PDB file of C-alpha atoms in Angstrom:
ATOM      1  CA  UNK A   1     -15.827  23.217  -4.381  1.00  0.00           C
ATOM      2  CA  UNK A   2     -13.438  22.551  -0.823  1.00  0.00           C
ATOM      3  CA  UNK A   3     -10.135  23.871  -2.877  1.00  0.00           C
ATOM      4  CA  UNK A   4      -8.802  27.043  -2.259  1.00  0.00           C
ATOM      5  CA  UNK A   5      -7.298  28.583  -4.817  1.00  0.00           C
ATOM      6  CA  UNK A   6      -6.271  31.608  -6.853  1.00  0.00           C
ATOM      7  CA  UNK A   7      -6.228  32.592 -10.222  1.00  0.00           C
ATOM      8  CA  UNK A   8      -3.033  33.639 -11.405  1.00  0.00           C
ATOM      9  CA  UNK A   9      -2.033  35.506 -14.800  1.00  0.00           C
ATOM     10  CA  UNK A  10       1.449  35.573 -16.883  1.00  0.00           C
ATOM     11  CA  UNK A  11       2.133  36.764 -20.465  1.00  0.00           C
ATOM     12  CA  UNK A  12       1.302  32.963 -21.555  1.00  0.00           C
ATOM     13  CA  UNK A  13      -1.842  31.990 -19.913  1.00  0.00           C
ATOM     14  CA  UNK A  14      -4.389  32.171 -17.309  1.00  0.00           C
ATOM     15  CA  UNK A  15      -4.154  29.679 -14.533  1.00  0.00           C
ATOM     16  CA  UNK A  16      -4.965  28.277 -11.225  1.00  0.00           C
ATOM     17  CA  UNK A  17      -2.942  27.784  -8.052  1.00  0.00           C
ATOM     18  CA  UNK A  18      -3.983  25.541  -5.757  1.00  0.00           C
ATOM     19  CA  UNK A  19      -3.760  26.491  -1.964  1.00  0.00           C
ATOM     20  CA  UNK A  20      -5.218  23.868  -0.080  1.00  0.00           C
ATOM     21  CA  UNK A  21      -8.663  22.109   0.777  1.00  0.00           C
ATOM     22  CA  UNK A  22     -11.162  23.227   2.976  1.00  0.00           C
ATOM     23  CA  UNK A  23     -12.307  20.132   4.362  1.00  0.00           C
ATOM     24  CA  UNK A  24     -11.298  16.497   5.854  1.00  0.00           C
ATOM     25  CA  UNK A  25     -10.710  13.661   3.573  1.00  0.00           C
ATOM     26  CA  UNK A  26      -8.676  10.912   3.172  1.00  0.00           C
ATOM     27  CA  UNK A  27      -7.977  10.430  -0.437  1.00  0.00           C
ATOM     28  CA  UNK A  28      -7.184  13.921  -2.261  1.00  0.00           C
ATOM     29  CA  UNK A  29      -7.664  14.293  -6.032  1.00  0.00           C
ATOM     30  CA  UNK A  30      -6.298  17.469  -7.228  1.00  0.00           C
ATOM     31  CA  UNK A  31      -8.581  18.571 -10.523  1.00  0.00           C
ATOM     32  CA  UNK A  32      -7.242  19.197 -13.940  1.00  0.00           C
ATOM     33  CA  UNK A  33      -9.535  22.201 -14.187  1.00  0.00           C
ATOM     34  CA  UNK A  34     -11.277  24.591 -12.166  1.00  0.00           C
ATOM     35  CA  UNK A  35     -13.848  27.492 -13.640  1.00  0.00           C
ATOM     36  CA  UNK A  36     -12.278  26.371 -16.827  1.00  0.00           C
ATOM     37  CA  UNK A  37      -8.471  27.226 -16.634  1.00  0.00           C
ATOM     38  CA  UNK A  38      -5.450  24.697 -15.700  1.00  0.00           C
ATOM     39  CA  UNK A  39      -4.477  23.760 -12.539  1.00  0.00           C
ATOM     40  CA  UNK A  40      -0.910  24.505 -13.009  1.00  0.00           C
ATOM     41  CA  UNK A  41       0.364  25.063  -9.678  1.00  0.00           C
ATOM     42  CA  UNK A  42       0.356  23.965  -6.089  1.00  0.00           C
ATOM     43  CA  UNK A  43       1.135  26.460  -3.906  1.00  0.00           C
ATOM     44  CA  UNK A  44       4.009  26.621  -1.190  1.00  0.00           C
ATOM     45  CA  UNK A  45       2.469  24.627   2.225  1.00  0.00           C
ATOM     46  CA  UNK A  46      -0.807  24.287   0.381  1.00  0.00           C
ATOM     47  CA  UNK A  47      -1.227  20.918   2.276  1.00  0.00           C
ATOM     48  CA  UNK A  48       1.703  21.124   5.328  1.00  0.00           C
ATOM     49  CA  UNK A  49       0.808  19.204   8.387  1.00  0.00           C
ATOM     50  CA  UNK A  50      -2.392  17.597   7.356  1.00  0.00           C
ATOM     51  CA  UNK A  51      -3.041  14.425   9.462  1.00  0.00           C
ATOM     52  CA  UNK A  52      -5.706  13.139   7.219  1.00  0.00           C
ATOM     53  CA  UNK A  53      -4.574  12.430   3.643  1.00  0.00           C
ATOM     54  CA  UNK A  54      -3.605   8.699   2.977  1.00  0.00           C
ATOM     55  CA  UNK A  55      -3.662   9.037  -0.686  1.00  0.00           C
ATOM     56  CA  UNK A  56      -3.227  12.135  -2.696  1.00  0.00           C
ATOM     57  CA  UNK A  57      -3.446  12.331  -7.049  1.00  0.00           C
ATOM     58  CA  UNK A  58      -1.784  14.960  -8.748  1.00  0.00           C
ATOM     59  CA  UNK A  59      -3.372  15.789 -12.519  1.00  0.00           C
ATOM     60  CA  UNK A  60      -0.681  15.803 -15.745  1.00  0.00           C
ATOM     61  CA  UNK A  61      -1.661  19.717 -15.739  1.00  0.00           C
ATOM     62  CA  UNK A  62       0.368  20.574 -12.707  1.00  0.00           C
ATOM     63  CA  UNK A  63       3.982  22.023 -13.703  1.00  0.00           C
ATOM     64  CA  UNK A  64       5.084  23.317  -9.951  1.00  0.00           C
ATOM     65  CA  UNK A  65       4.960  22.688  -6.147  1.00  0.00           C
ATOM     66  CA  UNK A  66       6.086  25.222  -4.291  1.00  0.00           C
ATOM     67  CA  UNK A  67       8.326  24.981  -1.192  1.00  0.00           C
ATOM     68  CA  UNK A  68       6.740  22.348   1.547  1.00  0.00           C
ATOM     69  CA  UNK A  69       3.313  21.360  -0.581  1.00  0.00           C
ATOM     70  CA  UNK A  70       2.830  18.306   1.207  1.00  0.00           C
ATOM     71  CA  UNK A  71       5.483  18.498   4.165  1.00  0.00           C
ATOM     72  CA  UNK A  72       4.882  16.269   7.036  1.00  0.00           C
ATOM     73  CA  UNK A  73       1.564  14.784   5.935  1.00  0.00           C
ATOM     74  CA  UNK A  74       1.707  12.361   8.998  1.00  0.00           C
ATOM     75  CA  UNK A  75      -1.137   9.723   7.200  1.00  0.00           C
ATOM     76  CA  UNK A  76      -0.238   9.882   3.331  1.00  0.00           C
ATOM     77  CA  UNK A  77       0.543   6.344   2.181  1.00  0.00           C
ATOM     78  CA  UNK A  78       0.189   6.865  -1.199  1.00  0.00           C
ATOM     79  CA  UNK A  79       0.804   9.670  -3.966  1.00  0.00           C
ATOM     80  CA  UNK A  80       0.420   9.391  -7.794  1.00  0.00           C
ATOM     81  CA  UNK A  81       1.641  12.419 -10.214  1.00  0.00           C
ATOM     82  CA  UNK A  82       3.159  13.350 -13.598  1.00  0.00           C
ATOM     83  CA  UNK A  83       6.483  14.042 -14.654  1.00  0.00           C
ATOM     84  CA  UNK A  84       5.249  16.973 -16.873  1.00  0.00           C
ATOM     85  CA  UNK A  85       5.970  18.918 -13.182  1.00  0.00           C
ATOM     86  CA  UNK A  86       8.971  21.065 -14.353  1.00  0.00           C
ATOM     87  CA  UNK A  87       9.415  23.118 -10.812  1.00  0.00           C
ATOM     88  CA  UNK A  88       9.955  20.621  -8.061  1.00  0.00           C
ATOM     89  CA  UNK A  89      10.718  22.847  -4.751  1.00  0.00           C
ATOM     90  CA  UNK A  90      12.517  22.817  -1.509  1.00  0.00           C
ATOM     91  CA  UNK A  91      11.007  19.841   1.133  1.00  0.00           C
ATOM     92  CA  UNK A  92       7.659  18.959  -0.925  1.00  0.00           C
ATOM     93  CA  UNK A  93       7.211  15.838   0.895  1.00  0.00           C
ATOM     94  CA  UNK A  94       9.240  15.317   3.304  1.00  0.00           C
ATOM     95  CA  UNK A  95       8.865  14.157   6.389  1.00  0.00           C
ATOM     96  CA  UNK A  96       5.574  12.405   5.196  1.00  0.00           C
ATOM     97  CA  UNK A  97       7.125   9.107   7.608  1.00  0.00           C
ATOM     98  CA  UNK A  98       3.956   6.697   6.290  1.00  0.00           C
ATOM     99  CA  UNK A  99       4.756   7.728   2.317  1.00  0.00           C
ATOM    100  CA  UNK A 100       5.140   3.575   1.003  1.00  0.00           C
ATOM    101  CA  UNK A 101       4.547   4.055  -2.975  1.00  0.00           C
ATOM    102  CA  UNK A 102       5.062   7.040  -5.413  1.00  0.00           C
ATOM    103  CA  UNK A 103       3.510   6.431  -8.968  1.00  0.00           C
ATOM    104  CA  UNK A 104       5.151   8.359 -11.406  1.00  0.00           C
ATOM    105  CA  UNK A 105       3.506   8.626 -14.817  1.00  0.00           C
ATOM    106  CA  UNK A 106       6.538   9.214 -17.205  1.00  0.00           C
ATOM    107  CA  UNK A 107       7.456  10.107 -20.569  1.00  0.00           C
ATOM    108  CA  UNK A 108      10.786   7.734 -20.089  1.00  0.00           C
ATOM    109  CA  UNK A 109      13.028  10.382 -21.689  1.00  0.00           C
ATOM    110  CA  UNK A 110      13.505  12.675 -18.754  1.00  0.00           C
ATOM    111  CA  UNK A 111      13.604  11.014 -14.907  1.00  0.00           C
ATOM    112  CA  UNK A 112      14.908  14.855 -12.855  1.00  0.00           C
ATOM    113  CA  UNK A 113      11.903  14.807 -11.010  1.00  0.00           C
ATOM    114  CA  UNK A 114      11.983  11.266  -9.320  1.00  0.00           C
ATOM    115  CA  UNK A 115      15.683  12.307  -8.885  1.00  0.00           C
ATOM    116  CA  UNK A 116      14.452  15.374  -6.948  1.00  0.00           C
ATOM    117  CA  UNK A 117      12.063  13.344  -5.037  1.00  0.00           C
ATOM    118  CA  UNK A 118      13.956  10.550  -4.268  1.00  0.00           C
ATOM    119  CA  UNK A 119      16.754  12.610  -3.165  1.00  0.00           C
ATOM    120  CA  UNK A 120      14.453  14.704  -0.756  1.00  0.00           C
ATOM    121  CA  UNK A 121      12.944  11.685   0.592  1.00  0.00           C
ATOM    122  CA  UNK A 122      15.141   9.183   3.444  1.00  0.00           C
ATOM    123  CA  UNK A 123      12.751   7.203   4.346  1.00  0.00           C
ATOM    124  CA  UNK A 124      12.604   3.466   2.375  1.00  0.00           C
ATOM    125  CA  UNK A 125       9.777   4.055  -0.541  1.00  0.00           C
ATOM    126  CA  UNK A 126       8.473   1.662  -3.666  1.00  0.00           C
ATOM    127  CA  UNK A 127       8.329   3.687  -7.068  1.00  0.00           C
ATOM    128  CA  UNK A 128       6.199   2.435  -9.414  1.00  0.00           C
ATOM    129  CA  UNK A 129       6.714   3.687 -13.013  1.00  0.00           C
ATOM    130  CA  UNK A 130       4.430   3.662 -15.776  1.00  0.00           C
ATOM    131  CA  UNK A 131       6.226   4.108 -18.792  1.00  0.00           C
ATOM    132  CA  UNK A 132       5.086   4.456 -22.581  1.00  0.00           C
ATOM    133  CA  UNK A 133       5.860   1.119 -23.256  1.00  0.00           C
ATOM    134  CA  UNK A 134       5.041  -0.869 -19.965  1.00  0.00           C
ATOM    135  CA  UNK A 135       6.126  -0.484 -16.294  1.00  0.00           C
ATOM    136  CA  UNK A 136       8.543  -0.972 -13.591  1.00  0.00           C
ATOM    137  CA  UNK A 137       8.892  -1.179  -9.937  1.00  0.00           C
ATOM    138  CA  UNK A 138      11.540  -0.104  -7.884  1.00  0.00           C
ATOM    139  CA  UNK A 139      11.950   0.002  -4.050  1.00  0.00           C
ATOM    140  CA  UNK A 140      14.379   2.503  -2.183  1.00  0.00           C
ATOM    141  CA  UNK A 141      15.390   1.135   1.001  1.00  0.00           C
ATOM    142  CA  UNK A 142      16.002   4.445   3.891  1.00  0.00           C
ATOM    143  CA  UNK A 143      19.521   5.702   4.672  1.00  0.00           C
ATOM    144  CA  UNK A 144      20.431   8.456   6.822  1.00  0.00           C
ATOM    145  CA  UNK A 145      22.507  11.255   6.695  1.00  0.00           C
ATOM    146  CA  UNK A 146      25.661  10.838   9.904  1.00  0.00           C
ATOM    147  CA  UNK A 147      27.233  14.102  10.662  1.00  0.00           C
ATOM    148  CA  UNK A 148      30.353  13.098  12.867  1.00  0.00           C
ATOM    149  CA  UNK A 149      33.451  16.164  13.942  1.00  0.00           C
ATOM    150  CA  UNK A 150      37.023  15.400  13.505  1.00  0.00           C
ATOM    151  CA  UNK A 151      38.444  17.305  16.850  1.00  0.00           C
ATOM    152  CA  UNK A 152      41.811  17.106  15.130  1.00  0.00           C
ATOM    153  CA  UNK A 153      41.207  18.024  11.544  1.00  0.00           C
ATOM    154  CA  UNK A 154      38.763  20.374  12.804  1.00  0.00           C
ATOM    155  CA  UNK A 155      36.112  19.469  10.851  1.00  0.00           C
ATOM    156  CA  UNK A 156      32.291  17.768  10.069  1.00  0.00           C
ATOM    157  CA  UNK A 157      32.302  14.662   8.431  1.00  0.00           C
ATOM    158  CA  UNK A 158      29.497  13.539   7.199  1.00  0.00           C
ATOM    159  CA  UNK A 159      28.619   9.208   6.035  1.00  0.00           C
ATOM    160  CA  UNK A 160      25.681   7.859   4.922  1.00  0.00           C
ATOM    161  CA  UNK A 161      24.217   4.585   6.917  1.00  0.00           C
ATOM    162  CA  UNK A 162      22.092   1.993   5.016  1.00  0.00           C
ATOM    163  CA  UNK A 163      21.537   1.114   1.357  1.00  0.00           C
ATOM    164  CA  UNK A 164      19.131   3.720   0.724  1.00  0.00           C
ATOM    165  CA  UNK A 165      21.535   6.384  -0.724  1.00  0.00           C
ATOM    166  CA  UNK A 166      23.491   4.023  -3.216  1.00  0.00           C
ATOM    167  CA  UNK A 167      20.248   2.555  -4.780  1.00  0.00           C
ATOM    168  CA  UNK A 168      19.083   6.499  -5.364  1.00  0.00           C
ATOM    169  CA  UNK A 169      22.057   7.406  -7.027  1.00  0.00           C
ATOM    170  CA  UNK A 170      20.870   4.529  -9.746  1.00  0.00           C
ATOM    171  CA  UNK A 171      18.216   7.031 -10.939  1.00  0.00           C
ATOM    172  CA  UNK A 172      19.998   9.922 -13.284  1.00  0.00           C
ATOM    173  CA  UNK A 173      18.127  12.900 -15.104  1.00  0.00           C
ATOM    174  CA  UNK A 174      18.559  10.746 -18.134  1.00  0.00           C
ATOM    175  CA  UNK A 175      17.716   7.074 -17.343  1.00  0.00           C
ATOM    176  CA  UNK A 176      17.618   4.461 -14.672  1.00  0.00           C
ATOM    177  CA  UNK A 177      20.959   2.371 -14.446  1.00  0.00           C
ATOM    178  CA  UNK A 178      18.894  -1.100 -13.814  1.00  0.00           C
ATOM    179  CA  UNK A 179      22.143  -3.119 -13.815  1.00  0.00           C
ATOM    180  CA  UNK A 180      23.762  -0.817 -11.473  1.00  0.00           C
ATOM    181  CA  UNK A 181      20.811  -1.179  -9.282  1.00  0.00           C
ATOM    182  CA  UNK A 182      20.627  -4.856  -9.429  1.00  0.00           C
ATOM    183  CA  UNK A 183      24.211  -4.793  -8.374  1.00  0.00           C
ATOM    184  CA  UNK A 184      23.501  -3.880  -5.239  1.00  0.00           C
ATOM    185  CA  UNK A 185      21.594  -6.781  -3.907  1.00  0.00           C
ATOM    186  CA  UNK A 186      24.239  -8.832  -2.432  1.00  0.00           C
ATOM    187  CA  UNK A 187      24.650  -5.459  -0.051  1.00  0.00           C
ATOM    188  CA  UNK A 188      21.138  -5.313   0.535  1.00  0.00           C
ATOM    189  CA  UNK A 189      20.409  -9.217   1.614  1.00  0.00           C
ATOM    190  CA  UNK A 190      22.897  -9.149   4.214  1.00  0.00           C
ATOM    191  CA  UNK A 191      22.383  -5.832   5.950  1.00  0.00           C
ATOM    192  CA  UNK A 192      18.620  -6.007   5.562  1.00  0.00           C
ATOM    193  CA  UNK A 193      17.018  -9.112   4.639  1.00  0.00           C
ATOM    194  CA  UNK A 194      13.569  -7.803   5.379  1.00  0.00           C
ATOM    195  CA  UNK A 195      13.474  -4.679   3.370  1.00  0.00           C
ATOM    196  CA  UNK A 196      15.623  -6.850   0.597  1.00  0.00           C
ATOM    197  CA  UNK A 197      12.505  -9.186  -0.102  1.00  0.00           C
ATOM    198  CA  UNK A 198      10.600  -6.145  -1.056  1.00  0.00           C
ATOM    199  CA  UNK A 199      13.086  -5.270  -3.753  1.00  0.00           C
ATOM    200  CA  UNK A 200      13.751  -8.843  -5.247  1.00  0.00           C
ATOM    201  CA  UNK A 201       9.781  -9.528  -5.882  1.00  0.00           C
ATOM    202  CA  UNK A 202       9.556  -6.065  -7.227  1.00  0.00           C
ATOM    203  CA  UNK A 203      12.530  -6.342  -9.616  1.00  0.00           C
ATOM    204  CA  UNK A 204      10.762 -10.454 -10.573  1.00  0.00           C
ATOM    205  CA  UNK A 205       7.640  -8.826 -11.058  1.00  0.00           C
ATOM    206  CA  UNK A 206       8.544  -6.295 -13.257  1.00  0.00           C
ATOM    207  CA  UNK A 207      11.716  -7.510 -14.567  1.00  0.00           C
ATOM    208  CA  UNK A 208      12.374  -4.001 -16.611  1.00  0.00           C
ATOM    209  CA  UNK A 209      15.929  -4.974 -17.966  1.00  0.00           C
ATOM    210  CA  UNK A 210      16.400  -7.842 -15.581  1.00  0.00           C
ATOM    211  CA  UNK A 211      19.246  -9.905 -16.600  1.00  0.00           C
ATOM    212  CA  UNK A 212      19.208 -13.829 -15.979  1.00  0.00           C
ATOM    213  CA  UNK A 213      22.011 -13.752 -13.283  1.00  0.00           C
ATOM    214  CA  UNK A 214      20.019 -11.280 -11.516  1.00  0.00           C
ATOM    215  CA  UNK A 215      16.318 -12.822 -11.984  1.00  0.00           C
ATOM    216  CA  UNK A 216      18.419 -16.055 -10.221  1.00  0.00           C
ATOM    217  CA  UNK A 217      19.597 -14.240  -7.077  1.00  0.00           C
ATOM    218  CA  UNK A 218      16.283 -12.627  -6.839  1.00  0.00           C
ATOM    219  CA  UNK A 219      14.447 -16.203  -6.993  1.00  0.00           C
ATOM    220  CA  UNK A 220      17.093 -17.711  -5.116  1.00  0.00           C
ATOM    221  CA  UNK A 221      16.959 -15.264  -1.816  1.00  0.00           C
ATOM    222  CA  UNK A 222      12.973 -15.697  -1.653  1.00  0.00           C
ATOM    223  CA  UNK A 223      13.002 -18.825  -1.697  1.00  0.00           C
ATOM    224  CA  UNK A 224      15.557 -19.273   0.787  1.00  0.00           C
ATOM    225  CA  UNK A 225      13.639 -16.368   3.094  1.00  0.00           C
ATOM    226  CA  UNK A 226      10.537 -17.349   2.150  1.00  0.00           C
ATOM    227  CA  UNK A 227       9.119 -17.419   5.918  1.00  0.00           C
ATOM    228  CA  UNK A 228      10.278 -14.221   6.584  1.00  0.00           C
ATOM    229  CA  UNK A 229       8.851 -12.743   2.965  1.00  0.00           C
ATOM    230  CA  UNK A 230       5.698 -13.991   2.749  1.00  0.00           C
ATOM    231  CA  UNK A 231       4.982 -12.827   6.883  1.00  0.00           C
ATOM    232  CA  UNK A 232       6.337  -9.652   5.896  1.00  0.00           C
ATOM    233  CA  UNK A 233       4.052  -8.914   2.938  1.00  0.00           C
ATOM    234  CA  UNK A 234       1.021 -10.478   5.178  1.00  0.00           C
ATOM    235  CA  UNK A 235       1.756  -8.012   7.492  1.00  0.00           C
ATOM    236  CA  UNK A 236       1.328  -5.481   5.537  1.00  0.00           C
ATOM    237  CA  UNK A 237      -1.927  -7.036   3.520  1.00  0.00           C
ATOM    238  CA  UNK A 238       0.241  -7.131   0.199  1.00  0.00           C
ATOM    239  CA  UNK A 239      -1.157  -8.898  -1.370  1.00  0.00           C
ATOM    240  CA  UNK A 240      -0.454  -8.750  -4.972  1.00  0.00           C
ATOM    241  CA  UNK A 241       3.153 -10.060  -3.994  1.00  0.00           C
ATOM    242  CA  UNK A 242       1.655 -12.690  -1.711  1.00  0.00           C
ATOM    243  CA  UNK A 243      -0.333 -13.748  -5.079  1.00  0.00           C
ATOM    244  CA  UNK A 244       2.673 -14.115  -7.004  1.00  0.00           C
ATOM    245  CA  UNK A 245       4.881 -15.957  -4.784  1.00  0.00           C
ATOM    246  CA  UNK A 246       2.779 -18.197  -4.387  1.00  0.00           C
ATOM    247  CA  UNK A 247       1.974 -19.190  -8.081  1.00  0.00           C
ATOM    248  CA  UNK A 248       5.717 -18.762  -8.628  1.00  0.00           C
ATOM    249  CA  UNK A 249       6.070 -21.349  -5.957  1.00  0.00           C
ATOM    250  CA  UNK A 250       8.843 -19.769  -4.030  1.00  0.00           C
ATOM    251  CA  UNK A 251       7.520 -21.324  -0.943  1.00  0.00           C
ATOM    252  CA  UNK A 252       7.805 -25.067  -1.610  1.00  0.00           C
ATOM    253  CA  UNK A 253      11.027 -25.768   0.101  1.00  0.00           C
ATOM    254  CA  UNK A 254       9.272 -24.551   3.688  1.00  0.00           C
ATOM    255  CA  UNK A 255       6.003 -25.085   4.289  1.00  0.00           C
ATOM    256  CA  UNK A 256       5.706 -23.695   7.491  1.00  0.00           C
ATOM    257  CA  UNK A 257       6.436 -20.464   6.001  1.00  0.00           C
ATOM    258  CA  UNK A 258       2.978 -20.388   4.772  1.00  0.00           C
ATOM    259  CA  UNK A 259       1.178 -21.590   8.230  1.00  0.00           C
ATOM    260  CA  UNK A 260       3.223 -18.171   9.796  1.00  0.00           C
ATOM    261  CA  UNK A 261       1.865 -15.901   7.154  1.00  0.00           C
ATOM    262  CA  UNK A 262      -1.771 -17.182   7.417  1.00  0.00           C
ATOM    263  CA  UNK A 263      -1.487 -16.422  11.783  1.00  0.00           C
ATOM    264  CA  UNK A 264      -0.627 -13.179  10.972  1.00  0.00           C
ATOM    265  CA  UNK A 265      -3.159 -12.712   8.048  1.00  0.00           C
ATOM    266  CA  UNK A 266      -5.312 -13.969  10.387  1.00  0.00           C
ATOM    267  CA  UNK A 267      -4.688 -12.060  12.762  1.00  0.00           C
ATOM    268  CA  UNK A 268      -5.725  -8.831  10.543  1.00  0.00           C
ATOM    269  CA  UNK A 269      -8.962  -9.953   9.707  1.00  0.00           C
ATOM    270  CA  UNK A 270      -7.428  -9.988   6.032  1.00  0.00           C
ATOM    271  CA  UNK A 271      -9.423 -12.501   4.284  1.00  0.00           C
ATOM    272  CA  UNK A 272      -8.515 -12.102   0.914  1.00  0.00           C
ATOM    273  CA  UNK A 273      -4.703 -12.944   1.949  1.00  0.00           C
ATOM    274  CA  UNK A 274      -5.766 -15.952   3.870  1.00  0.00           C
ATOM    275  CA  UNK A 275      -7.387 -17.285   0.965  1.00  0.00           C
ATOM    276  CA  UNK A 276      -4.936 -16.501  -1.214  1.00  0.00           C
ATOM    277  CA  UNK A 277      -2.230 -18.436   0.871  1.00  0.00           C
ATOM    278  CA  UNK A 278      -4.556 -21.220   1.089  1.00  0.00           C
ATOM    279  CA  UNK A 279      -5.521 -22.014  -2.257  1.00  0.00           C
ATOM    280  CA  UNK A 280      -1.749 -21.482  -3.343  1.00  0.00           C
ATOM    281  CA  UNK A 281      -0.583 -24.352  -0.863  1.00  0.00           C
ATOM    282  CA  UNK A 282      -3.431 -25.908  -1.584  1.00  0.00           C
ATOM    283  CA  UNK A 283      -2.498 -26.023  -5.472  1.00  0.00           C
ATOM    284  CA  UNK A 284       1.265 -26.873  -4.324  1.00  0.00           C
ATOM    285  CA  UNK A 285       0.673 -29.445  -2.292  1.00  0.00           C
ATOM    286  CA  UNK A 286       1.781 -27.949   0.598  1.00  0.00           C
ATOM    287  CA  UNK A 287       0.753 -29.266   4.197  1.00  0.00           C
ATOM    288  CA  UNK A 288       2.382 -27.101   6.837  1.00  0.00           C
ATOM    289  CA  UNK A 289       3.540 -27.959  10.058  1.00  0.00           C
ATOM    290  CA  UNK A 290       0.243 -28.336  11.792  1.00  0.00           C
ATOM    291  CA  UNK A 291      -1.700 -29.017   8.079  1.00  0.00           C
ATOM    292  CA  UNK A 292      -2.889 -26.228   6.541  1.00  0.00           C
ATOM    293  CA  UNK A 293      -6.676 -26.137   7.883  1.00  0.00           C
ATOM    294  CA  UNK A 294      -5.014 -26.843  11.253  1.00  0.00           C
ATOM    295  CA  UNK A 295      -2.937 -23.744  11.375  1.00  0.00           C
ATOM    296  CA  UNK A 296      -4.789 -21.516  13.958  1.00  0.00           C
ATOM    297  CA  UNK A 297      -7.818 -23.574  13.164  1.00  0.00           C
ATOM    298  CA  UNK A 298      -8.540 -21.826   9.794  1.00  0.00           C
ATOM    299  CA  UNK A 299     -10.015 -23.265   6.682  1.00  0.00           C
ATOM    300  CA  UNK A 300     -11.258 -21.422   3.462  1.00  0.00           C
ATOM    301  CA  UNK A 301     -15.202 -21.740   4.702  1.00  0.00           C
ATOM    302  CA  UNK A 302     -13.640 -19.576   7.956  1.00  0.00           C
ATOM    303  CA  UNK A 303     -13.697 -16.887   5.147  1.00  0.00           C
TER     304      UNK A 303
END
């Protein structure tokens, strides 16, 4: 087996640490169990400055990371863990700049260690929760911390730029304040309209305590930046969210915004997408600017 590890002792149990992995691979799955004992620990830096992880699974065995696990993994994309982790250090991922989507496994009772990660973690990131009795979907747009000195007072002041650090304050040790959260939108749409669409069709897809006046703003914005949406998620080949706009018909008051997003899926090579796009127009009666199976000369047998 590629892990390095260690077996480690207390008065409880025998366990193992993990302490890194020997060689290259691009999607990581930490085991439950090795020669028989619990993985119950990732040691500190066990995975710091790896360029080739895109997607790393943590086990529900694992109660610690220790200081700078998986700091500045320039490739990870994706990470999926457990909230039965109880020690949560110092800079575990940070600086991972590609990190899009954290799936979080949770009990619902207890939410400290999406707190801790969320805090740690400035860059804009989608959360998706799987809860005991269904899921939800959040995205964290990025903020940044603005040190600033007061020559008179003698002093650092420090702001925070961007949306990111309101909507993380939303998520307490005991519960996520959805309403609070929603409440932020008409912020969010005006100082970033792009990142916005990512958290309206998250919030309308899994409408976890969604309130009517809320699921209305959300529909409204995407359909009135439906161009801009819909090249976005093309972009980057989402294409779940592609799916449901377009059955949710968000993109019937411009159909041009369609044509653009099937350029750029085109673009990509991304199939799928393209056909996706197509068949939802298609089912709308949309025609695009150019037609449909005119735009960039694409038709479904193209695919």
């Amino acid at each position: 087996m590629p892990f390095l590890y260690r077996i480690r002792e207390t008065q409880a149990e025998r366990f193992v640490e993990i302490e890194g992995f020997e060689s290259q691979t691009e999607y990581l799955t930490i085991p439950a169990r090795i020669e028989g004992l619990p993985v119950r620990r990732v040691a500190s830096h066990a995975f710091e400055g790896r360029g080739d992880l895109v997607e790393i699974s943590v086990p529900d065995t694992v109660r610690e990371f220790g200081t700078f696990a998986f700091h500045n993994l320039r490739s990870l994309s994706k990470i999926q863990l457990y909230d039965s982790v109880q020690d949560y250090a110092h800079g575990v991922l940070r600086h991972c700049a590609h990190l899009e989507e954290i799936t979080l496994y949770s009990g619902g009772e207890d939410f400290s260690l999406l707190k801790q990660i969320l805090e740690a973690c400035e860059e804009a990131v989608s959360v998706l929760l799987c809860l005991p009795d269904g899921q939800a979907r959040l995205a964290f747009p990025d903020y940044a911390l603005i040190a600033s000195e007061n020559t008179m007072a003698r002093t650092i002041q420090f702001a925070y730029e961007g949306g990111g650090y309101a909507y993380r304050q939303c998520v307490r040790k005991r519960g996520i304040r959805y309403r609070e959260y929603d409440g932020l939108f008409s912020f969010m749409e005006h100082d970033d309209p792009d990142y916005a669409a990512e958290i309206a069709i998250d919030r309308l897809m899994y409408p976890r305590d969604l309130d009517e006046r809320s699921e209305q703003t959300y529909r409204r914005f995407l359909t009135e930046h439906a161009r801009e949406a819909l090249s976005r998620f093309a972009a980057a080949r989402q294409e779940a969210r592609i799916l449901w706009m377009m059955e949710q018909r968000l993109a019937a008051a411009d159909p041009g915004a369609v044509d653009e997003a099937l350029r750029i899926a085109s673009s990509l090579g991304a199939s799928a997408i393209c056909a996706v796009l197509m068949d939802g127009a298609g089912a709308a009666g949309l025609s695009g600017e150019g037609g449909l199976t005119e735009a960039g000369g694409l038709s479904l047998e193209d695919w």
